[in-house]
Amino acid sequence: MLVPSAPLLKKARSKGYAVPAFNINNLEVLKSVMDAAIKMKSPVIVQTSEGAIEYAGMEYLIAMVRVAAKAKIPVVLHVDHGKNLQTIKQAIDAGYTSVMYDGSSLPNKKNIENTKKVVAWAHKKGVSVEAEIGVLAGIEDFVSVEERDAKLTDPKQAADFAKKTGCDSLAVAIGTSHGAYKFKGETHLDIERLKQIAKLVKIPIVLHGASGVLEDVKALAECYGAKIGEARGVLDADIKQAIKNGVAKINIDTDLRLAFTAGIREAVSDMPKVIDPRKLLEPANLLMREVAMRKMEVFGSKGKA
Ligand code: G3H
Ligand code: 13P
Ligand code: ZN
């Protein structure tokens, strides 16, 4: 069933697991994620970025997810990194059950002002709101400790932000970054900072940029061009620490993109004579499903639907 994210995430934080949030932009990704969630009896958040909305069209995305949500597990349809207030308003009115307003690149005062506006629109319709404070960049990207501290989320500012805006969940910057370039090395999370945030911020905390090549899924390591066990982003052990310290929603996009691409490459090279897209996409779907299921195990959401 289609549900808002707030109650799901509140429950997850109180019980010590995290709900996986996967970026989707087409039927293949959505079906793979749904197959995984149904198999694992896991609640699931399917989220669409502004780019995904532009690519597939909001109406197509909503229609597909409404069908997917006929499954007997909780499904959230969420806007990821909404920066355009009009798009967010449109999504709330059209049937999304959760939205993220990302004002993290704005001055704090403006971020608070815009987030409050979104909260007012959304809550009137029973839609949940995620907001963001802090700049998402890998710890290794900062040249000095001072620079790092200025960009990562400040615990007191985060608490003040949550109180003033009334948002339902809060994305924080503790050292992760978006995309595949983080796989050049291990990403170490600032767990001490997260502990301080969690002491002051009682709403569910959201971790973005959480992909980490699964070193034992051969095709993924190969897709990145690394040996198995060599290419790693966010480590499972760090994810588990983050969940222990208040993280209740974890965003994954890049790992699914890698799985999709690895599956397509394998199919095109193994089946040079096949021209049926359904057959060519099958390995990609299976690999995406495998990745999504692994995430549900690591996040502890298996069996929590
Ligand atoms: O955090 C960003 C997501 O990975 C979405 O990426 O804007 O290319 O759809 P996208
Ligand atoms: P990854 O690029 O690490 O998958 O992060 C995705 C994300 O945070 C989407 O909002
Ligand atoms: Zn993100």
mmCIF file of C-alpha atoms and ligand atoms in Angstrom:
data_model
loop_
_atom_site.group_PDB
_atom_site.id
_atom_site.type_symbol
_atom_site.label_atom_id
_atom_site.label_comp_id
_atom_site.label_asym_id
_atom_site.label_seq_id
_atom_site.Cartn_x
_atom_site.Cartn_y
_atom_site.Cartn_z
ATOM 1 C CA MET A 1 0.000 0.000 0.000
ATOM 2 C CA LEU A 2 1.073 3.567 -0.681
ATOM 3 C CA VAL A 3 1.956 5.303 2.605
ATOM 4 C CA PRO A 4 3.702 8.481 3.810
ATOM 5 C CA SER A 5 7.291 8.123 4.999
ATOM 6 C CA ALA A 6 6.985 9.753 8.459
ATOM 7 C CA PRO A 7 5.391 6.872 10.440
ATOM 8 C CA LEU A 8 7.556 4.245 8.683
ATOM 9 C CA LEU A 9 10.755 6.105 9.517
ATOM 10 C CA LYS A 10 9.717 6.897 13.078
ATOM 11 C CA LYS A 11 9.129 3.193 13.672
ATOM 12 C CA ALA A 12 12.422 2.285 11.982
ATOM 13 C CA ARG A 13 14.432 4.681 14.167
ATOM 14 C CA SER A 14 12.770 3.443 17.345
ATOM 15 C CA LYS A 15 13.351 -0.220 16.422
ATOM 16 C CA GLY A 16 16.891 0.202 15.123
ATOM 17 C CA TYR A 17 16.698 -0.478 11.395
ATOM 18 C CA ALA A 18 16.602 1.677 8.259
ATOM 19 C CA VAL A 19 14.146 1.755 5.369
ATOM 20 C CA PRO A 20 15.896 1.556 1.984
ATOM 21 C CA ALA A 21 15.172 4.387 -0.469
ATOM 22 C CA PHE A 22 15.979 3.497 -4.070
ATOM 23 C CA ASN A 23 16.052 5.953 -6.961
ATOM 24 C CA ILE A 24 13.887 4.799 -9.842
ATOM 25 C CA ASN A 25 13.295 6.299 -13.263
ATOM 26 C CA ASN A 26 11.862 3.445 -15.341
ATOM 27 C CA LEU A 27 9.872 0.237 -15.135
ATOM 28 C CA GLU A 28 12.924 -2.045 -14.944
ATOM 29 C CA VAL A 29 14.384 -0.399 -11.855
ATOM 30 C CA LEU A 30 10.993 -0.115 -10.162
ATOM 31 C CA LYS A 31 10.085 -3.769 -10.789
ATOM 32 C CA SER A 32 13.457 -5.032 -9.580
ATOM 33 C CA VAL A 33 13.210 -3.008 -6.369
ATOM 34 C CA MET A 34 9.614 -4.123 -5.800
ATOM 35 C CA ASP A 35 10.466 -7.794 -6.446
ATOM 36 C CA ALA A 36 13.211 -7.484 -3.835
ATOM 37 C CA ALA A 37 10.981 -5.764 -1.267
ATOM 38 C CA ILE A 38 8.172 -8.301 -1.704
ATOM 39 C CA LYS A 39 10.600 -11.229 -1.420
ATOM 40 C CA MET A 40 12.241 -9.754 1.677
ATOM 41 C CA LYS A 41 8.970 -8.495 3.233
ATOM 42 C CA SER A 42 10.606 -5.089 3.565
ATOM 43 C CA PRO A 43 9.030 -1.651 3.549
ATOM 44 C CA VAL A 44 10.453 0.345 0.652
ATOM 45 C CA ILE A 45 10.777 3.946 -0.496
ATOM 46 C CA VAL A 46 10.888 4.530 -4.232
ATOM 47 C CA GLN A 47 12.147 7.979 -4.975
ATOM 48 C CA THR A 48 12.402 10.078 -8.101
ATOM 49 C CA SER A 49 14.837 12.953 -8.550
ATOM 50 C CA GLU A 50 13.894 16.058 -10.519
ATOM 51 C CA GLY A 51 15.988 14.549 -13.338
ATOM 52 C CA ALA A 52 13.967 11.324 -13.196
ATOM 53 C CA ILE A 53 10.723 13.323 -13.304
ATOM 54 C CA GLU A 54 11.983 15.190 -16.327
ATOM 55 C CA TYR A 55 13.055 11.917 -17.977
ATOM 56 C CA ALA A 56 9.968 9.779 -17.399
ATOM 57 C CA GLY A 57 7.253 12.330 -16.658
ATOM 58 C CA MET A 58 5.547 12.695 -13.280
ATOM 59 C CA GLU A 59 2.301 11.081 -14.440
ATOM 60 C CA TYR A 60 4.027 7.960 -15.754
ATOM 61 C CA LEU A 61 6.009 7.599 -12.550
ATOM 62 C CA ILE A 62 2.974 8.014 -10.304
ATOM 63 C CA ALA A 63 0.926 5.564 -12.383
ATOM 64 C CA MET A 64 3.660 2.910 -12.283
ATOM 65 C CA VAL A 65 4.186 3.254 -8.538
ATOM 66 C CA ARG A 66 0.440 3.146 -7.827
ATOM 67 C CA VAL A 67 0.336 -0.253 -9.528
ATOM 68 C CA ALA A 68 3.484 -1.391 -7.707
ATOM 69 C CA ALA A 69 1.959 -0.314 -4.385
ATOM 70 C CA LYS A 70 -0.869 -2.814 -4.768
ATOM 71 C CA ALA A 71 1.621 -5.206 -3.166
ATOM 72 C CA LYS A 72 0.972 -6.022 0.491
ATOM 73 C CA ILE A 73 3.976 -4.112 1.787
ATOM 74 C CA PRO A 74 4.315 -0.415 2.684
ATOM 75 C CA VAL A 75 5.532 1.586 -0.336
ATOM 76 C CA VAL A 76 6.421 5.300 -0.248
ATOM 77 C CA LEU A 77 6.569 7.470 -3.372
ATOM 78 C CA HIS A 78 9.062 10.227 -2.583
ATOM 79 C CA VAL A 79 10.604 13.205 -4.395
ATOM 80 C CA ASP A 80 14.399 13.051 -4.000
ATOM 81 C CA HIS A 81 16.402 16.313 -3.779
ATOM 82 C CA GLY A 82 13.521 18.574 -4.748
ATOM 83 C CA LYS A 83 14.972 22.024 -5.258
ATOM 84 C CA ASN A 84 12.236 23.529 -7.368
ATOM 85 C CA LEU A 85 9.317 24.535 -5.123
ATOM 86 C CA GLN A 86 6.850 24.328 -7.992
ATOM 87 C CA THR A 87 7.826 20.720 -8.777
ATOM 88 C CA ILE A 88 7.408 19.820 -5.111
ATOM 89 C CA LYS A 89 3.971 21.456 -4.942
ATOM 90 C CA GLN A 90 2.965 19.642 -8.122
ATOM 91 C CA ALA A 91 4.126 16.292 -6.683
ATOM 92 C CA ILE A 92 2.209 16.851 -3.444
ATOM 93 C CA ASP A 93 -0.964 17.661 -5.381
ATOM 94 C CA ALA A 94 -0.499 14.772 -7.834
ATOM 95 C CA GLY A 95 -0.170 11.968 -5.279
ATOM 96 C CA TYR A 96 3.401 11.631 -3.969
ATOM 97 C CA THR A 97 3.265 10.568 -0.324
ATOM 98 C CA SER A 98 6.586 12.093 0.684
ATOM 99 C CA VAL A 99 8.867 14.868 -0.585
ATOM 100 C CA MET A 100 12.376 16.058 0.088
ATOM 101 C CA TYR A 101 13.040 19.756 -0.019
ATOM 102 C CA ASP A 102 16.763 20.234 -0.553
ATOM 103 C CA GLY A 103 17.752 23.770 0.381
ATOM 104 C CA SER A 104 21.173 22.659 1.616
ATOM 105 C CA SER A 105 23.017 24.937 -0.792
ATOM 106 C CA LEU A 106 21.101 28.009 0.400
ATOM 107 C CA PRO A 107 21.914 30.171 3.434
ATOM 108 C CA ASN A 108 20.432 28.541 6.566
ATOM 109 C CA LYS A 109 17.743 31.219 6.990
ATOM 110 C CA LYS A 110 16.460 30.737 3.443
ATOM 111 C CA ASN A 111 16.598 26.927 3.793
ATOM 112 C CA ILE A 112 14.442 27.208 6.937
ATOM 113 C CA GLU A 113 12.010 29.593 5.248
ATOM 114 C CA ASN A 114 11.507 27.373 2.175
ATOM 115 C CA THR A 115 11.353 24.140 4.181
ATOM 116 C CA LYS A 116 8.599 25.634 6.361
ATOM 117 C CA LYS A 117 6.646 26.511 3.234
ATOM 118 C CA VAL A 118 6.913 22.910 1.944
ATOM 119 C CA VAL A 119 5.963 21.489 5.354
ATOM 120 C CA ALA A 120 2.790 23.616 5.368
ATOM 121 C CA TRP A 121 1.753 22.464 1.863
ATOM 122 C CA ALA A 122 2.640 18.823 2.508
ATOM 123 C CA HIS A 123 1.192 18.321 5.977
ATOM 124 C CA LYS A 124 -2.161 19.696 4.853
ATOM 125 C CA LYS A 125 -2.354 16.661 2.525
ATOM 126 C CA GLY A 126 -0.816 14.057 4.838
ATOM 127 C CA VAL A 127 2.453 14.082 2.873
ATOM 128 C CA SER A 128 5.753 13.730 4.774
ATOM 129 C CA VAL A 129 8.738 16.062 4.392
ATOM 130 C CA GLU A 130 12.474 15.347 4.435
ATOM 131 C CA ALA A 131 14.827 18.334 4.576
ATOM 132 C CA GLU A 132 18.613 18.633 4.385
ATOM 133 C CA ILE A 133 21.232 20.555 6.281
ATOM 134 C CA GLY A 134 24.975 20.382 5.551
ATOM 135 C CA VAL A 135 26.897 19.857 2.326
ATOM 136 C CA LEU A 136 27.271 16.359 0.936
ATOM 137 C CA ALA A 137 30.880 15.703 -0.009
ATOM 138 C CA GLY A 138 33.253 12.904 0.914
ATOM 139 C CA ILE A 139 35.489 13.509 3.924
ATOM 140 C CA GLU A 140 38.464 12.978 1.631
ATOM 141 C CA ASP A 141 37.322 15.976 -0.456
ATOM 142 C CA PHE A 142 38.174 18.505 2.242
ATOM 143 C CA VAL A 143 41.614 20.032 2.336
ATOM 144 C CA SER A 144 41.498 20.999 6.026
ATOM 145 C CA VAL A 145 39.628 20.036 9.199
ATOM 146 C CA GLU A 146 38.239 23.604 9.369
ATOM 147 C CA GLU A 147 36.837 23.332 5.857
ATOM 148 C CA ARG A 148 35.348 19.941 6.654
ATOM 149 C CA ASP A 149 33.692 21.205 9.846
ATOM 150 C CA ALA A 150 32.158 24.126 7.969
ATOM 151 C CA LYS A 151 30.508 21.810 5.423
ATOM 152 C CA LEU A 152 29.436 18.812 7.490
ATOM 153 C CA THR A 153 26.242 19.112 9.536
ATOM 154 C CA ASP A 154 26.541 21.048 12.789
ATOM 155 C CA PRO A 155 24.550 19.188 15.497
ATOM 156 C CA LYS A 156 23.171 22.296 17.239
ATOM 157 C CA GLN A 157 22.212 23.931 13.958
ATOM 158 C CA ALA A 158 20.501 20.694 12.889
ATOM 159 C CA ALA A 159 18.435 20.592 16.098
ATOM 160 C CA ASP A 160 17.419 24.233 15.681
ATOM 161 C CA PHE A 161 16.552 23.572 12.010
ATOM 162 C CA ALA A 162 14.364 20.556 12.828
ATOM 163 C CA LYS A 163 12.531 22.480 15.558
ATOM 164 C CA LYS A 164 11.921 25.582 13.468
ATOM 165 C CA THR A 165 10.807 23.816 10.270
ATOM 166 C CA GLY A 166 8.729 20.928 11.646
ATOM 167 C CA CYS A 167 10.158 18.590 8.982
ATOM 168 C CA ASP A 168 9.579 14.861 9.495
ATOM 169 C CA SER A 169 13.087 13.597 8.720
ATOM 170 C CA LEU A 170 16.454 15.247 8.254
ATOM 171 C CA ALA A 171 19.271 14.437 5.818
ATOM 172 C CA VAL A 172 22.692 15.198 7.272
ATOM 173 C CA ALA A 173 26.215 15.452 5.903
ATOM 174 C CA ILE A 174 28.590 13.152 7.786
ATOM 175 C CA GLY A 175 31.078 12.308 5.076
ATOM 176 C CA THR A 176 29.253 10.505 2.291
ATOM 177 C CA SER A 177 29.040 11.796 -1.258
ATOM 178 C CA HIS A 178 26.855 11.046 -4.273
ATOM 179 C CA GLY A 179 27.940 9.046 -7.296
ATOM 180 C CA ALA A 180 30.552 6.446 -8.199
ATOM 181 C CA TYR A 181 33.740 8.425 -7.731
ATOM 182 C CA LYS A 182 33.721 7.621 -4.020
ATOM 183 C CA PHE A 183 34.593 4.028 -4.949
ATOM 184 C CA LYS A 184 38.172 5.142 -5.436
ATOM 185 C CA GLY A 185 38.606 4.567 -1.725
ATOM 186 C CA GLU A 186 36.724 3.643 1.426
ATOM 187 C CA THR A 187 34.339 6.303 2.707
ATOM 188 C CA HIS A 188 34.648 6.733 6.459
ATOM 189 C CA LEU A 189 31.650 8.256 8.132
ATOM 190 C CA ASP A 190 31.968 10.790 10.933
ATOM 191 C CA ILE A 191 30.088 8.622 13.432
ATOM 192 C CA GLU A 192 31.060 10.868 16.375
ATOM 193 C CA ARG A 193 29.329 13.787 14.650
ATOM 194 C CA LEU A 194 26.294 11.595 13.954
ATOM 195 C CA LYS A 195 26.132 10.636 17.653
ATOM 196 C CA GLN A 196 26.054 14.323 18.605
ATOM 197 C CA ILE A 197 23.353 15.002 16.014
ATOM 198 C CA ALA A 198 21.265 12.042 17.201
ATOM 199 C CA LYS A 199 21.421 13.278 20.802
ATOM 200 C CA LEU A 200 19.769 16.548 19.778
ATOM 201 C CA VAL A 201 17.673 15.590 16.751
ATOM 202 C CA LYS A 202 14.943 13.147 17.631
ATOM 203 C CA ILE A 203 13.292 12.847 14.209
ATOM 204 C CA PRO A 204 14.590 10.106 11.857
ATOM 205 C CA ILE A 205 17.941 10.904 10.249
ATOM 206 C CA VAL A 206 18.566 10.276 6.541
ATOM 207 C CA LEU A 207 21.827 9.107 4.975
ATOM 208 C CA HIS A 208 22.401 10.092 1.344
ATOM 209 C CA GLY A 209 25.251 8.919 -0.857
ATOM 210 C CA ALA A 210 25.224 5.515 0.803
ATOM 211 C CA SER A 211 26.160 3.288 -2.145
ATOM 212 C CA GLY A 212 29.133 1.048 -1.605
ATOM 213 C CA VAL A 213 30.093 -1.455 -4.269
ATOM 214 C CA LEU A 214 29.277 -4.870 -2.925
ATOM 215 C CA GLU A 215 32.666 -6.422 -3.157
ATOM 216 C CA ASP A 216 31.300 -9.938 -3.345
ATOM 217 C CA VAL A 217 28.994 -9.151 -6.272
ATOM 218 C CA LYS A 218 31.496 -9.833 -9.024
ATOM 219 C CA ALA A 219 29.746 -7.999 -11.840
ATOM 220 C CA LEU A 220 29.632 -4.757 -9.859
ATOM 221 C CA ALA A 221 33.325 -4.685 -9.064
ATOM 222 C CA GLU A 222 34.085 -5.513 -12.683
ATOM 223 C CA CYS A 223 31.745 -2.793 -13.917
ATOM 224 C CA TYR A 224 33.745 -0.237 -11.986
ATOM 225 C CA GLY A 225 36.917 -1.749 -13.383
ATOM 226 C CA ALA A 226 38.292 -2.869 -10.047
ATOM 227 C CA LYS A 227 39.226 -6.215 -8.595
ATOM 228 C CA ILE A 228 36.731 -7.819 -6.227
ATOM 229 C CA GLY A 229 37.249 -6.374 -2.764
ATOM 230 C CA GLU A 230 39.172 -3.420 -4.079
ATOM 231 C CA ALA A 231 36.538 -0.874 -5.008
ATOM 232 C CA ARG A 232 34.525 0.178 -1.995
ATOM 233 C CA GLY A 233 32.418 3.168 -1.118
ATOM 234 C CA VAL A 234 30.422 3.219 2.108
ATOM 235 C CA LEU A 235 31.173 0.054 4.077
ATOM 236 C CA ASP A 236 28.445 -2.173 5.497
ATOM 237 C CA ALA A 237 30.010 -1.828 8.959
ATOM 238 C CA ASP A 238 29.676 1.973 8.789
ATOM 239 C CA ILE A 239 26.074 1.660 7.618
ATOM 240 C CA LYS A 240 25.314 -0.499 10.645
ATOM 241 C CA GLN A 241 26.929 2.061 12.968
ATOM 242 C CA ALA A 242 24.889 4.826 11.335
ATOM 243 C CA ILE A 243 21.650 2.898 11.889
ATOM 244 C CA LYS A 244 22.561 2.368 15.555
ATOM 245 C CA ASN A 245 22.857 6.125 15.828
ATOM 246 C CA GLY A 246 19.540 7.345 14.454
ATOM 247 C CA VAL A 247 19.712 6.819 10.679
ATOM 248 C CA ALA A 248 16.340 5.437 9.545
ATOM 249 C CA LYS A 249 16.341 6.091 5.762
ATOM 250 C CA ILE A 250 19.235 5.203 3.480
ATOM 251 C CA ASN A 251 19.449 6.370 -0.139
ATOM 252 C CA ILE A 252 20.831 4.160 -2.880
ATOM 253 C CA ASP A 253 21.067 5.096 -6.534
ATOM 254 C CA THR A 254 24.582 4.448 -7.823
ATOM 255 C CA ASP A 255 24.726 0.751 -6.829
ATOM 256 C CA LEU A 256 21.556 0.115 -8.859
ATOM 257 C CA ARG A 257 22.969 2.060 -11.816
ATOM 258 C CA LEU A 258 26.093 -0.097 -11.681
ATOM 259 C CA ALA A 259 24.007 -3.262 -11.473
ATOM 260 C CA PHE A 260 21.844 -2.184 -14.410
ATOM 261 C CA THR A 261 24.862 -1.337 -16.540
ATOM 262 C CA ALA A 262 26.760 -4.490 -15.584
ATOM 263 C CA GLY A 263 23.714 -6.616 -16.498
ATOM 264 C CA ILE A 264 23.260 -4.944 -19.871
ATOM 265 C CA ARG A 265 26.958 -5.280 -20.738
ATOM 266 C CA GLU A 266 26.873 -8.956 -19.855
ATOM 267 C CA ALA A 267 23.700 -9.572 -21.891
ATOM 268 C CA VAL A 268 24.907 -7.749 -24.988
ATOM 269 C CA SER A 269 28.206 -9.617 -24.978
ATOM 270 C CA ASP A 270 26.742 -13.063 -24.105
ATOM 271 C CA MET A 271 23.770 -12.872 -26.507
ATOM 272 C CA PRO A 272 25.053 -11.108 -29.654
ATOM 273 C CA LYS A 273 22.201 -12.473 -31.770
ATOM 274 C CA VAL A 274 19.337 -11.565 -29.419
ATOM 275 C CA ILE A 275 17.304 -8.489 -30.331
ATOM 276 C CA ASP A 276 14.456 -8.852 -27.810
ATOM 277 C CA PRO A 277 14.908 -6.059 -25.226
ATOM 278 C CA ARG A 278 13.081 -8.142 -22.621
ATOM 279 C CA LYS A 279 15.739 -10.866 -22.857
ATOM 280 C CA LEU A 280 18.567 -8.355 -22.946
ATOM 281 C CA LEU A 281 17.268 -6.613 -19.831
ATOM 282 C CA GLU A 282 16.749 -9.766 -17.791
ATOM 283 C CA PRO A 283 20.291 -10.045 -16.344
ATOM 284 C CA ALA A 284 20.136 -6.350 -15.387
ATOM 285 C CA ASN A 285 16.842 -6.869 -13.580
ATOM 286 C CA LEU A 286 18.169 -9.896 -11.705
ATOM 287 C CA LEU A 287 21.330 -8.091 -10.668
ATOM 288 C CA MET A 288 19.404 -5.024 -9.476
ATOM 289 C CA ARG A 289 17.094 -7.289 -7.482
ATOM 290 C CA GLU A 290 20.098 -9.020 -5.894
ATOM 291 C CA VAL A 291 21.633 -5.679 -4.923
ATOM 292 C CA ALA A 292 18.353 -4.372 -3.466
ATOM 293 C CA MET A 293 17.878 -7.564 -1.427
ATOM 294 C CA ARG A 294 21.402 -7.315 -0.036
ATOM 295 C CA LYS A 295 20.731 -3.730 1.062
ATOM 296 C CA MET A 296 17.568 -4.834 2.886
ATOM 297 C CA GLU A 297 19.608 -7.427 4.807
ATOM 298 C CA VAL A 298 22.292 -4.912 5.762
ATOM 299 C CA PHE A 299 19.773 -2.202 6.710
ATOM 300 C CA GLY A 300 17.788 -4.661 8.850
ATOM 301 C CA SER A 301 14.507 -3.900 7.047
ATOM 302 C CA LYS A 302 14.000 -7.547 6.018
ATOM 303 C CA GLY A 303 10.770 -8.880 7.567
ATOM 304 C CA LYS A 304 9.676 -5.437 8.782
ATOM 305 C CA ALA A 305 6.847 -4.895 6.243
HETATM 306 O O1 G3H B 1 21.277 12.163 -5.330
HETATM 307 C C1 G3H B 1 21.071 12.148 -6.518
HETATM 308 C C2 G3H B 1 20.518 10.960 -7.163
HETATM 309 O O2 G3H B 1 21.528 10.004 -7.367
HETATM 310 C C3 G3H B 1 19.757 11.327 -8.398
HETATM 311 O O3 G3H B 1 20.576 11.547 -9.488
HETATM 312 O O4 G3H B 1 19.680 13.679 -10.478
HETATM 313 O O5 G3H B 1 20.990 12.022 -11.880
HETATM 314 O O6 G3H B 1 18.665 11.500 -11.137
HETATM 315 P P1 G3H B 1 19.940 12.221 -10.823
HETATM 316 P P1 13P B 2 24.499 7.151 -4.140
HETATM 317 O O1 13P B 2 25.002 7.950 -5.294
HETATM 318 O O2 13P B 2 25.606 6.848 -3.174
HETATM 319 O O3 13P B 2 23.757 5.957 -4.556
HETATM 320 O O4 13P B 2 23.470 8.110 -3.342
HETATM 321 C C1 13P B 2 22.152 8.259 -3.802
HETATM 322 C C2 13P B 2 21.419 9.363 -3.124
HETATM 323 O O5 13P B 2 21.799 9.901 -2.102
HETATM 324 C C3 13P B 2 20.146 9.781 -3.740
HETATM 325 O O6 13P B 2 19.576 10.869 -3.084
HETATM 326 ZN ZN ZN B 3 21.013 12.210 -2.244
#
